[in-house]
């Protein structure tokens, strides 16, 4: 099967088209997007800013933060950045303090960080340490980020939380992603429960479950012609997704266009099985 060239130069995955975005649904809002110096998080941060939000981006490495901030600011977007390893309490505290100091508050939290150190079937080579690492970053840090953000979100007029799960949450056809898939299933539950708990505060909580999106993270699933062909054979639309196709869904969920949606997960996968 013919396929388009697989180029891992990160920015080739993103359109550079601020001017083509005509909506300004997020004017006056402030957003925090974790793990946002590359891939899906970068696209989400860019799209929220293109729609008028002031966005605090972050990731573990200062050099990545600097590079991404410079790139987005050069497009005229209202972006600041800081280092935040989502599993570090001090980093999370600093993230929200800086957001308040720079932008005056918080309306939108996007929890996007995840790891999958040793993709493998659940009961093959995995150890307790691998389980703990995956659940610490993917699930516990999301819970803690939500907790840490509440004092600011409760002061917002239209607060919203978006959790990035995965189509792998539905386990089929991705069972080879193992513990990672289970952690992403847990995020569907976290979305449902927190949406119910926070509804009385006016805080909407929703989730996006991307299919295979062309980023460094998913490289294993498409780097060879063979793996690419296997991947697309399970997708109705017969192509991989692009990070900007997640950014647009995040902008919708954060906006007043989604004002009556909470506790939901939108699967963005070009058509793959998505039932538990
Ligand atoms: P990516 O392209 O590899 O980008 C990862 C980003 O996360 C980088 O900015 C990285 O920067 C940062 N990061 C990594 N660990 C971090 C940590 N502990 N704390 C803070 N930042 C961290 O990954 P991606 O594909 O965009 O994935 C983003 C999210 O989408 C993840 O939740 C993933 O599970 C989900 N997802 C991806 C796909 C896909 O096919 N790509 C499909 C479904 C779901 P530093 O190295 O500087 O920290």
Coordinates of C-alpha atoms in Angstrom, one line a residue, residues 11 20 70 98 103 108 124 160 165 195 209 272:
X11 CA 6.8 20.7 13.3
X20 CA -6.9 30.2 8.7
X70 CA 9.4 31.2 21.0
X98 CA 2.8 31.4 37.3
X103 CA -2.6 35.9 33.2
X108 CA -9.3 25.9 31.0
X124 CA 4.3 -10.3 29.5
X160 CA -13.6 23.6 31.9
X165 CA -7.2 9.7 27.2
X195 CA -17.7 15.8 36.0
X209 CA -9.7 9.8 23.2
X272 CA -12.0 2.6 15.2

